One Martini backbone bead per residue (centre of mass of N, CA, C, O) as a GRO file, in nm:
protein
  447
    1MET     BB    1  -5.025   0.933  10.157
    2GLU     BB    2  -4.833   1.131  10.359
    3LEU     BB    3  -4.623   1.392  10.201
    4VAL     BB    4  -4.335   1.551  10.332
    5PHE     BB    5  -4.170   1.850  10.277
    6ILE     BB    6  -3.821   1.944  10.335
    7HIS     BB    7  -3.626   2.191  10.362
    8GLY     BB    8  -3.359   2.360  10.356
    9TRP     BB    9  -3.178   2.576  10.483
   10SER     BB   10  -3.294   2.901  10.396
   11VAL     BB   11  -3.542   2.842  10.254
   12THR     BB   12  -3.824   3.057  10.103
   13HIS     BB   13  -3.936   2.851   9.881
   14THR     BB   14  -4.105   2.589   9.705
   15ASP     BB   15  -3.935   2.594   9.442
   16THR     BB   16  -3.715   2.390   9.542
   17TYR     BB   17  -3.899   2.132   9.432
   18ALA     BB   18  -4.029   2.200   9.197
   19GLN     BB   19  -4.200   1.922   9.036
   20LEU     BB   20  -4.181   1.664   9.224
   21PRO     BB   21  -4.463   1.639   9.353
   22GLN     BB   22  -4.625   1.621   9.087
   23ALA     BB   23  -4.462   1.379   8.963
   24LEU     BB   24  -4.549   1.176   9.190
   25VAL     BB   25  -4.848   1.180   9.161
   26LYS     BB   26  -4.853   1.095   8.864
   27LEU     BB   27  -4.673   0.817   8.908
   28LEU     BB   28  -4.857   0.720   9.187
   29GLY     BB   29  -5.173   0.754   9.162
   30ASP     BB   30  -5.257   0.431   9.112
   31GLU     BB   31  -5.104   0.323   9.386
   32ILE     BB   32  -5.075   0.603   9.555
   33ASN     BB   33  -5.235   0.813   9.780
   34LEU     BB   34  -5.130   1.138   9.755
   35THR     BB   35  -5.035   1.377  10.004
   36ILE     BB   36  -4.927   1.699   9.989
   37ARG     BB   37  -4.677   1.843  10.202
   38HIS     BB   38  -4.560   2.157  10.374
   39ILE     BB   39  -4.268   2.238  10.565
   40HIS     BB   40  -4.183   2.570  10.661
   41LEU     BB   41  -3.957   2.668  10.874
   42GLY     BB   42  -3.935   2.977  10.815
   43ARG     BB   43  -4.213   3.034  10.983
   44TYR     BB   44  -4.088   2.918  11.280
   45ILE     BB   45  -3.805   3.053  11.211
   46SER     BB   46  -3.505   3.199  11.207
   47PHE     BB   47  -3.162   3.321  11.103
   48ASP     BB   48  -3.049   3.297  11.371
   49ASP     BB   49  -2.764   3.231  11.557
   50ALA     BB   50  -2.916   3.073  11.802
   51VAL     BB   51  -2.994   2.854  11.611
   52ARG     BB   52  -3.046   2.509  11.633
   53LEU     BB   53  -3.102   2.185  11.541
   54THR     BB   54  -3.276   2.133  11.790
   55ASP     BB   55  -3.475   2.354  11.735
   56ILE     BB   56  -3.583   2.264  11.453
   57ALA     BB   57  -3.694   1.989  11.555
   58LYS     BB   58  -3.902   2.119  11.738
   59ALA     BB   59  -4.039   2.279  11.518
   60PHE     BB   60  -4.128   2.041  11.359
   61ASN     BB   61  -4.313   1.903  11.569
   62ASP     BB   62  -4.512   2.134  11.577
   63ALA     BB   63  -4.580   2.137  11.279
   64ARG     BB   64  -4.681   1.836  11.241
   65LEU     BB   65  -4.914   1.855  11.464
   66GLU     BB   66  -5.063   2.090  11.308
   67LEU     BB   67  -5.098   1.923  11.033
   68LEU     BB   68  -5.132   1.590  11.143
   69GLY     BB   69  -5.057   1.503  11.402
   70GLU     BB   70  -5.060   1.126  11.423
   71LYS     BB   71  -5.002   1.076  11.141
   72PRO     BB   72  -4.886   0.921  10.905
   73PHE     BB   73  -4.566   0.966  10.741
   74ALA     BB   74  -4.358   1.101  10.485
   75VAL     BB   75  -4.024   1.212  10.384
   76ILE     BB   76  -3.872   1.478  10.196
   77ALA     BB   77  -3.531   1.567  10.213
   78HIS     BB   78  -3.313   1.853  10.188
   79SER     BB   79  -3.012   1.858  10.290
   80THR     BB   80  -3.051   1.980  10.611
   81GLY     BB   81  -3.311   1.812  10.645
   82GLY     BB   82  -3.206   1.541  10.728
   83PRO     BB   83  -3.089   1.604  11.008
   84VAL     BB   84  -3.336   1.716  11.125
   85ILE     BB   85  -3.501   1.448  11.129
   86ARG     BB   86  -3.285   1.281  11.288
   87GLN     BB   87  -3.306   1.470  11.542
   88TRP     BB   88  -3.612   1.417  11.587
   89LEU     BB   89  -3.586   1.117  11.642
   90GLN     BB   90  -3.396   1.142  11.887
   91THR     BB   91  -3.575   1.326  12.068
   92PHE     BB   92  -3.876   1.172  12.039
   93PHE     BB   93  -3.768   0.848  11.927
   94SER     BB   94  -3.620   0.695  12.148
   95GLY     BB   95  -3.582   0.374  12.174
   96ASP     BB   96  -3.895   0.241  12.217
   97ASN     BB   97  -4.025   0.490  12.033
   98PHE     BB   98  -3.936   0.406  11.741
   99ALA     BB   99  -4.177   0.208  11.661
  100ARG     BB  100  -4.399   0.467  11.714
  101CYS     BB  101  -4.335   0.626  11.478
  102PRO     BB  102  -4.502   0.808  11.219
  103LEU     BB  103  -4.270   0.753  11.048
  104THR     BB  104  -4.203   0.567  10.747
  105HIS     BB  105  -4.027   0.766  10.546
  106LEU     BB  106  -3.678   0.864  10.470
  107ILE     BB  107  -3.593   1.090  10.209
  108MET     BB  108  -3.259   1.173  10.119
  109LEU     BB  109  -3.134   1.473   9.955
  110ALA     BB  110  -2.834   1.565   9.984
  111PRO     BB  111  -2.714   1.512  10.281
  112ALA     BB  112  -2.543   1.661  10.567
  113ASN     BB  113  -2.446   1.423  10.780
  114HIS     BB  114  -2.110   1.518  10.763
  115GLY     BB  115  -2.135   1.781  10.624
  116SER     BB  116  -1.953   2.072  10.502
  117ALA     BB  117  -1.691   2.235  10.368
  118LEU     BB  118  -1.832   2.533  10.334
  119ALA     BB  119  -1.898   2.618  10.626
  120GLN     BB  120  -1.606   2.749  10.689
  121LEU     BB  121  -1.628   3.024  10.530
  122GLY     BB  122  -1.882   3.161  10.623
  123LYS     BB  123  -2.155   3.336  10.603
  124SER     BB  124  -2.118   3.547  10.370
  125ARG     BB  125  -2.005   3.339  10.157
  126VAL     BB  126  -2.227   3.119  10.177
  127GLY     BB  127  -2.456   3.320  10.106
  128ARG     BB  128  -2.344   3.348   9.794
  129ILE     BB  129  -2.405   3.034   9.764
  130LYS     BB  130  -2.673   2.925   9.601
  131SER     BB  131  -2.647   2.605   9.628
  132PHE     BB  132  -2.678   2.613   9.944
  133PHE     BB  133  -2.868   2.893  10.049
  134SER     BB  134  -3.019   3.062   9.834
  135GLY     BB  135  -2.866   3.355   9.922
  136VAL     BB  136  -2.889   3.302  10.230
  137GLU     BB  137  -2.795   3.396  10.528
  138PRO     BB  138  -2.680   3.197  10.772
  139GLY     BB  139  -2.683   3.068  11.074
  140GLN     BB  140  -2.424   3.001  11.295
  141GLY     BB  141  -2.544   2.734  11.429
  142ILE     BB  142  -2.555   2.572  11.175
  143LEU     BB  143  -2.270   2.604  11.062
  144ASP     BB  144  -2.143   2.456  11.295
  145TRP     BB  145  -2.282   2.188  11.242
  146LEU     BB  146  -2.174   2.168  10.928
  147GLU     BB  147  -1.897   2.148  11.019
  148LEU     BB  148  -1.647   1.974  11.014
  149GLY     BB  149  -1.651   1.785  11.317
  150SER     BB  150  -1.882   1.834  11.483
  151ASP     BB  151  -2.057   1.750  11.765
  152GLY     BB  152  -2.337   1.715  11.641
  153GLN     BB  153  -2.257   1.491  11.448
  154TYR     BB  154  -2.136   1.300  11.642
  155ASP     BB  155  -2.378   1.241  11.806
  156LEU     BB  156  -2.579   1.162  11.582
  157ASN     BB  157  -2.398   0.930  11.451
  158ARG     BB  158  -2.362   0.756  11.705
  159TYR     BB  159  -2.642   0.697  11.751
  160TRP     BB  160  -2.707   0.566  11.471
  161LEU     BB  161  -2.508   0.337  11.496
  162ASP     BB  162  -2.639   0.216  11.768
  163ASN     BB  163  -2.985   0.237  11.665
  164PHE     BB  164  -3.022   0.137  11.391
  165SER     BB  165  -3.332   0.016  11.242
  166LEU     BB  166  -3.627  -0.174  11.105
  167ASN     BB  167  -3.847  -0.070  11.351
  168GLY     BB  168  -3.903   0.188  11.167
  169PRO     BB  169  -3.802   0.410  10.987
  170LEU     BB  170  -3.729   0.431  10.641
  171PRO     BB  171  -3.402   0.489  10.505
  172PHE     BB  172  -3.283   0.720  10.240
  173VAL     BB  173  -3.006   0.781  10.007
  174LEU     BB  174  -2.977   1.064   9.771
  175THR     BB  175  -2.698   1.140   9.553
  176GLY     BB  176  -2.448   1.338   9.408
  177GLU     BB  177  -2.154   1.413   9.153
  178ALA     BB  178  -2.222   1.688   9.026
  179ILE     BB  179  -2.125   1.989   8.840
  180ASP     BB  180  -2.262   2.317   8.827
  181SER     BB  181  -2.118   2.581   8.664
  182GLN     BB  182  -2.331   2.807   8.770
  183PHE     BB  183  -2.213   2.749   9.080
  184TYR     BB  184  -1.938   2.829   9.049
  185ASP     BB  185  -1.656   2.919   9.258
  186TYR     BB  186  -1.352   3.074   9.195
  187LEU     BB  187  -1.277   3.135   9.509
  188ASN     BB  188  -1.379   2.822   9.555
  189SER     BB  189  -1.321   2.476   9.530
  190TYR     BB  190  -1.573   2.319   9.666
  191THR     BB  191  -1.782   2.359   9.415
  192GLY     BB  192  -1.551   2.150   9.243
  193GLU     BB  193  -1.545   1.884   9.391
  194GLU     BB  194  -1.465   1.589   9.424
  195GLY     BB  195  -1.716   1.377   9.516
  196SER     BB  196  -1.941   1.593   9.460
  197ASP     BB  197  -2.228   1.846   9.431
  198GLY     BB  198  -2.086   2.130   9.538
  199VAL     BB  199  -2.157   2.077   9.868
  200VAL     BB  200  -2.185   1.752   9.900
  201ARG     BB  201  -2.041   1.481   9.997
  202VAL     BB  202  -2.083   1.151   9.944
  203ALA     BB  203  -1.962   1.066  10.225
  204SER     BB  204  -2.145   1.262  10.384
  205ALA     BB  205  -2.427   1.146  10.313
  206ASN     BB  206  -2.359   0.870  10.405
  207LEU     BB  207  -2.493   0.613  10.641
  208ASN     BB  208  -2.236   0.447  10.566
  209PHE     BB  209  -2.036   0.389  10.851
  210SER     BB  210  -1.757   0.447  11.088
  211HIS     BB  211  -1.597   0.352  11.409
  212LEU     BB  212  -1.298   0.434  11.582
  213LEU     BB  213  -1.094   0.309  11.853
  214LEU     BB  214  -0.791   0.461  11.984
  215THR     BB  215  -0.548   0.331  12.214
  216GLU     BB  216  -0.312   0.360  12.441
  217THR     BB  217  -0.033   0.176  12.510
  218ALA     BB  218   0.230   0.056  12.708
  219HIS     BB  219   0.371  -0.012  12.463
  220THR     BB  220   0.617  -0.014  12.214
  221CYS     BB  221   0.739   0.124  11.892
  222GLU     BB  222   0.869   0.135  11.570
  223GLY     BB  223   0.933   0.383  11.372
  224PHE     BB  224   1.047   0.530  11.080
  225ASP     BB  225   1.270   0.692  11.284
  226LYS     BB  226   1.327   0.484  11.546
  227ARG     BB  227   1.143   0.579  11.740
  228CYS     BB  228   1.006   0.547  12.061
  229ILE     BB  229   0.652   0.466  12.082
  230ALA     BB  230   0.348   0.454  12.110
  231ALA     BB  231   0.066   0.266  12.085
  232LEU     BB  232  -0.212   0.193  11.877
  233LYS     BB  233  -0.529   0.056  11.961
  234LEU     BB  234  -0.794  -0.136  11.823
  235SER     BB  235  -1.069  -0.144  12.025
  236GLN     BB  236  -1.282  -0.028  11.799
  237HIS     BB  237  -1.537  -0.143  11.548
  238SER     BB  238  -1.791   0.033  11.410
  239ILE     BB  239  -2.112  -0.076  11.275
  240ALA     BB  240  -2.387  -0.112  11.133
  241SER     BB  241  -2.629  -0.373  11.131
  242GLN     BB  242  -2.743  -0.191  10.896
  243GLN     BB  243  -2.805  -0.107  10.585
  244THR     BB  244  -2.820   0.188  10.411
  245ALA     BB  245  -2.992   0.324  10.162
  246PHE     BB  246  -2.777   0.387   9.875
  247GLU     BB  247  -2.726   0.651   9.618
  248VAL     BB  248  -2.583   0.751   9.318
  249ILE     BB  249  -2.670   1.003   9.112
  250LYS     BB  250  -2.670   1.067   8.787
  251SER     BB  251  -2.605   1.396   8.713
  252ALA     BB  252  -2.607   1.525   8.997
  253SER     BB  253  -2.676   1.797   9.195
  254HIS     BB  254  -2.772   1.995   9.450
  255SER     BB  255  -2.883   2.214   9.240
  256GLY     BB  256  -3.096   2.341   9.019
  257SER     BB  257  -3.246   2.333   8.683
  258ARG     BB  258  -3.039   2.127   8.547
  259LYS     BB  259  -2.906   1.912   8.796
  260GLY     BB  260  -3.079   1.897   9.017
  261ILE     BB  261  -3.210   1.651   9.212
  262MET     BB  262  -3.469   1.847   9.232
  263GLY     BB  263  -3.473   2.118   9.051
  264SER     BB  264  -3.496   1.938   8.753
  265VAL     BB  265  -3.772   1.859   8.801
  266THR     BB  266  -4.043   1.741   8.588
  267VAL     BB  267  -4.309   1.621   8.465
  268ARG     BB  268  -4.196   1.563   8.179
  269ASN     BB  269  -3.902   1.425   8.299
  270ALA     BB  270  -3.963   1.198   8.516
  271LYS     BB  271  -3.936   0.924   8.348
  272ASN     BB  272  -3.601   1.004   8.307
  273LYS     BB  273  -3.565   1.025   8.627
  274SER     BB  274  -3.400   0.840   8.847
  275VAL     BB  275  -3.481   0.980   9.112
  276VAL     BB  276  -3.793   0.937   9.075
  277GLN     BB  277  -3.804   0.636   9.057
  278ARG     BB  278  -3.660   0.582   9.332
  279ILE     BB  279  -3.866   0.727   9.516
  280ALA     BB  280  -4.101   0.545   9.436
  281GLN     BB  281  -3.966   0.280   9.543
  282CYS     BB  282  -3.944   0.377   9.840
  283LEU     BB  283  -4.256   0.432   9.895
  284LYS     BB  284  -4.324   0.098   9.848
  285VAL     BB  285  -4.194   0.029  10.099
  286THR     BB  286  -4.310  -0.198  10.387
  287ASN     BB  287  -4.044  -0.385  10.450
  288PRO     BB  288  -3.743  -0.529  10.531
  289GLN     BB  289  -3.719  -0.704  10.283
  290GLN     BB  290  -3.762  -0.489  10.066
  291TYR     BB  291  -3.534  -0.300  10.162
  292ARG     BB  292  -3.287  -0.483  10.126
  293GLN     BB  293  -3.337  -0.530   9.824
  294LEU     BB  294  -3.310  -0.222   9.742
  295ALA     BB  295  -3.027  -0.173   9.868
  296ASN     BB  296  -2.883  -0.366   9.684
  297GLU     BB  297  -2.953  -0.239   9.418
  298MET     BB  298  -2.822   0.035   9.490
  299SER     BB  299  -2.533  -0.075   9.534
  300GLN     BB  300  -2.497  -0.180   9.243
  301ALA     BB  301  -2.516   0.093   9.108
  302ASN     BB  302  -2.242   0.198   9.251
  303SER     BB  303  -2.039  -0.025   9.112
  304ILE     BB  304  -2.014   0.142   8.889
  305LYS     BB  305  -1.803   0.297   8.727
  306ARG     BB  306  -1.625   0.551   8.931
  307LYS     BB  307  -1.461   0.868   8.870
  308PRO     BB  308  -1.381   0.974   9.145
  309ARG     BB  309  -1.337   0.833   9.451
  310ALA     BB  310  -1.425   0.888   9.803
  311CYS     BB  311  -1.301   0.970  10.135
  312MET     BB  312  -1.364   1.015  10.507
  313LEU     BB  313  -1.162   1.143  10.776
  314VAL     BB  314  -1.245   1.173  11.133
  315VAL     BB  315  -1.049   1.326  11.380
  316ARG     BB  316  -1.021   1.284  11.739
  317VAL     BB  317  -0.835   1.436  12.004
  318THR     BB  318  -0.781   1.275  12.335
  319ASP     BB  319  -0.783   1.210  12.661
  320ASP     BB  320  -0.818   1.003  12.956
  321THR     BB  321  -0.992   1.276  13.088
  322GLY     BB  322  -1.140   1.430  12.825
  323LEU     BB  323  -0.947   1.606  12.690
  324PRO     BB  324  -0.858   1.818  12.450
  325ILE     BB  325  -0.630   1.807  12.172
  326GLU     BB  326  -0.519   2.099  11.982
  327ASP     BB  327  -0.204   2.013  11.961
  328PHE     BB  328  -0.133   1.862  11.634
  329ASP     BB  329   0.007   1.596  11.446
  330ILE     BB  330  -0.039   1.411  11.132
  331LEU     BB  331   0.097   1.112  11.009
  332LEU     BB  332   0.090   0.957  10.714
  333LEU     BB  333   0.094   0.585  10.657
  334SER     BB  334   0.265   0.324  10.462
  335GLY     BB  335   0.320   0.011  10.420
  336PRO     BB  336   0.538  -0.219  10.558
  337LYS     BB  337   0.702   0.042  10.706
  338PHE     BB  338   0.541   0.296  10.780
  339VAL     BB  339   0.561   0.541  10.577
  340PRO     BB  340   0.598   0.835  10.440
  341GLY     BB  341   0.543   0.906  10.077
  342GLU     BB  342   0.391   0.635   9.938
  343PHE     BB  343   0.172   0.769   9.812
  344SER     BB  344  -0.016   0.866   9.574
  345LYS     BB  345  -0.055   1.104   9.369
  346GLY     BB  346  -0.339   1.275   9.490
  347PHE     BB  347  -0.483   1.139   9.754
  348MET     BB  348  -0.503   1.436   9.855
  349LEU     BB  349  -0.779   1.664   9.873
  350ASP     BB  350  -0.810   1.727  10.187
  351LYS     BB  351  -0.797   1.966  10.482
  352GLN     BB  352  -0.972   2.004  10.804
  353LYS     BB  353  -1.015   2.227  11.069
  354ASN     BB  354  -1.197   2.291  11.326
  355HIS     BB  355  -1.279   2.597  11.471
  356THR     BB  356  -1.394   2.495  11.749
  357ASN     BB  357  -1.262   2.198  11.714
  358LYS     BB  358  -0.919   2.164  11.745
  359HIS     BB  359  -0.932   1.825  11.773
  360VAL     BB  360  -1.044   1.832  11.472
  361LEU     BB  361  -0.971   1.625  11.172
  362THR     BB  362  -1.030   1.641  10.809
  363PHE     BB  363  -1.002   1.393  10.566
  364TYR     BB  364  -0.955   1.383  10.199
  365PHE     BB  365  -0.984   1.108   9.969
  366ASN     BB  366  -0.865   0.911   9.729
  367ALA     BB  367  -0.974   0.590   9.723
  368ASP     BB  368  -0.822   0.457   9.483
  369LYS     BB  369  -0.542   0.535   9.574
  370LEU     BB  370  -0.552   0.431   9.870
  371ALA     BB  371  -0.585   0.118   9.784
  372LYS     BB  372  -0.278   0.105   9.667
  373VAL     BB  373  -0.135   0.034   9.905
  374ARG     BB  374   0.098  -0.152  10.028
  375GLU     BB  375  -0.045  -0.429  10.156
  376GLY     BB  376  -0.284  -0.257  10.284
  377LYS     BB  377  -0.119  -0.043  10.456
  378ILE     BB  378  -0.203   0.163  10.744
  379GLY     BB  379  -0.121   0.477  10.900
  380PHE     BB  380  -0.050   0.682  11.210
  381ARG     BB  381   0.091   0.982  11.358
  382VAL     BB  382   0.092   1.130  11.672
  383GLU     BB  383   0.191   1.479  11.745
  384PRO     BB  384   0.183   1.610  12.058
  385ARG     BB  385   0.087   1.910  12.249
  386PRO     BB  386   0.273   1.856  12.496
  387ASN     BB  387   0.606   1.675  12.515
  388SER     BB  388   0.649   1.836  12.789
  389GLY     BB  389   0.674   1.849  13.144
  390MET     BB  390   0.412   1.832  13.374
  391CYS     BB  391   0.217   1.808  13.111
  392TYR     BB  392   0.179   1.533  12.878
  393TYR     BB  393   0.264   1.367  12.558
  394HIS     BB  394   0.284   1.093  12.362
  395SER     BB  395   0.364   0.955  12.105
  396ALA     BB  396   0.156   0.789  11.844
  397GLU     BB  397   0.084   0.462  11.680
  398PHE     BB  398  -0.085   0.326  11.373
  399GLN     BB  399  -0.118  -0.013  11.263
  400SER     BB  400  -0.219  -0.201  11.023
  401GLU     BB  401  -0.319  -0.451  10.876
  402THR     BB  402  -0.331  -0.649  10.616
  403ASN     BB  403  -0.573  -0.505  10.407
  404GLN     BB  404  -0.721  -0.284  10.602
  405VAL     BB  405  -0.795  -0.040  10.432
  406HIS     BB  406  -1.066  -0.164  10.325
  407ASP     BB  407  -1.212  -0.146  10.610
  408LEU     BB  408  -1.142   0.162  10.708
  409LEU     BB  409  -1.143   0.278  10.398
  410GLN     BB  410  -1.419   0.361  10.206
  411ALA     BB  411  -1.589   0.430   9.950
  412ASP     BB  412  -1.828   0.687  10.011
  413GLN     BB  413  -1.706   0.719  10.310
  414THR     BB  414  -1.702   0.744  10.668
  415THR     BB  415  -1.438   0.776  10.928
  416MET     BB  416  -1.450   0.761  11.259
  417VAL     BB  417  -1.196   0.894  11.502
  418ASP     BB  418  -1.075   0.789  11.814
  419ILE     BB  419  -0.817   0.945  12.014
  420ILE     BB  420  -0.654   0.815  12.307
  421LEU     BB  421  -0.452   0.971  12.530
  422ASN     BB  422  -0.203   0.975  12.772
  423ARG     BB  423  -0.164   1.156  13.058
  424GLN     BB  424   0.123   1.308  13.173
  425ILE     BB  425   0.270   1.313  13.502
  426ASN     BB  426   0.476   1.474  13.682
  427PRO     BB  427   0.597   1.387  14.003
  428LYS     BB  428   0.637   1.705  14.077
  429VAL     BB  429   0.336   1.803  14.105
  430PHE     BB  430   0.350   1.589  14.359
  431SER     BB  431   0.499   1.609  14.686
  432LEU     BB  432   0.673   1.491  14.963
  433VAL     BB  433   0.809   1.679  15.227
  434PRO     BB  434   1.056   1.665  15.418
  435PRO     BB  435   1.115   1.802  15.738
  436ASP     BB  436   1.416   1.909  15.657
  437LEU     BB  437   1.264   2.084  15.388
  438ALA     BB  438   1.125   2.292  15.517
  439GLY     BB  439   1.003   2.537  15.304
  440ASP     BB  440   1.203   2.589  15.040
  441PHE     BB  441   1.115   2.378  14.741
  442SER     BB  442   1.211   2.475  14.439
  443GLN     BB  443   1.455   2.276  14.399
  444LEU     BB  444   1.275   2.019  14.345
  445VAL     BB  445   1.146   2.131  14.085
  446ASN     BB  446   1.421   2.212  13.918
  447ASN     BB  447   1.557   1.906  13.927
   0.00000   0.00000   0.00000
């Protein structure tokens, strides 16, 4: 088996893999004839601000053709390397080509599939966080993709949701939720965030996620303050038809020689490293039945009591003409009367608005506390602006069914939400002026 290692973005040395390649050769030598390959993307591209994830995917395709031709191969990708290979799959093997892809296994270690909260800190600060980019200042184009709520993530994840099947490469996601104190940045709390490995949240790594489409309806409903507002209808709730194999590895952080999910592996400790044992099992899977069996085993491992568990909600607000609504507030509601302020203390872990896409807001919740809302009911109200004038929007509110919170917001997962509001146009924007009022018609507009 040809096994290719793909480093995360801005890694400049194969030391990032520690001794994982050698450990796998030693562990699987009698069962699988492994040939270890490295594609070091830093040789093919620069850390220039202009480089995008799609550019790296194309560079990877050139690199693998040069190294392997059309030979079948498996990939172990760390951090941003996971989305790179997923983008490569979408770019070169979409549709009917998926089944003909030479990639057999895609094993992602701590992948930022839904981005990283650290990306919003900016190039210079992120470059100083060794656990993220190994101390190398990253390009702005990649940071823009990694920022929570980016268009690149949205497009790639919606494509994955609609197209993932077991008729092609078999994907596996392994991530940690331990914090290595040697990488803790006292100037920013994200490196010690609950439910993350110090760089990537568990919910962000997980490729088991959902998408909700909420559309404004013509009828109105009573809100918590008795105002009459538009209702948001759950028009679509999409989940992948097949579960992606996913496991949270105990005591694993994003990087580092002490706890790093990959960086702490040595030939000597490999037998006692659960991540190595799991990678070996993943590489032995050869058909959908074996895949589903291993995915279930990994899911059961995740069910072992872990606290705190978290979930992520990525909300993007647009109107029915496709325009982004950048000025808005969202009030979170819960309980039988759908009022704010009834959540358990500490349920909100973080809230972040995308710098580029100001119509996208990402919430980070303590999933265990969120699941305790009364009657399992959750909702939220969108207060958009402008709310009056020639073109404006109505406030709108979504109210879940009883116990629906457990379906909409699951621990260790991300929920993507599209809210579409109706753009209201004042009749005075265009009017037919009677012949007897020809001339100055400003009075019609002002009245």
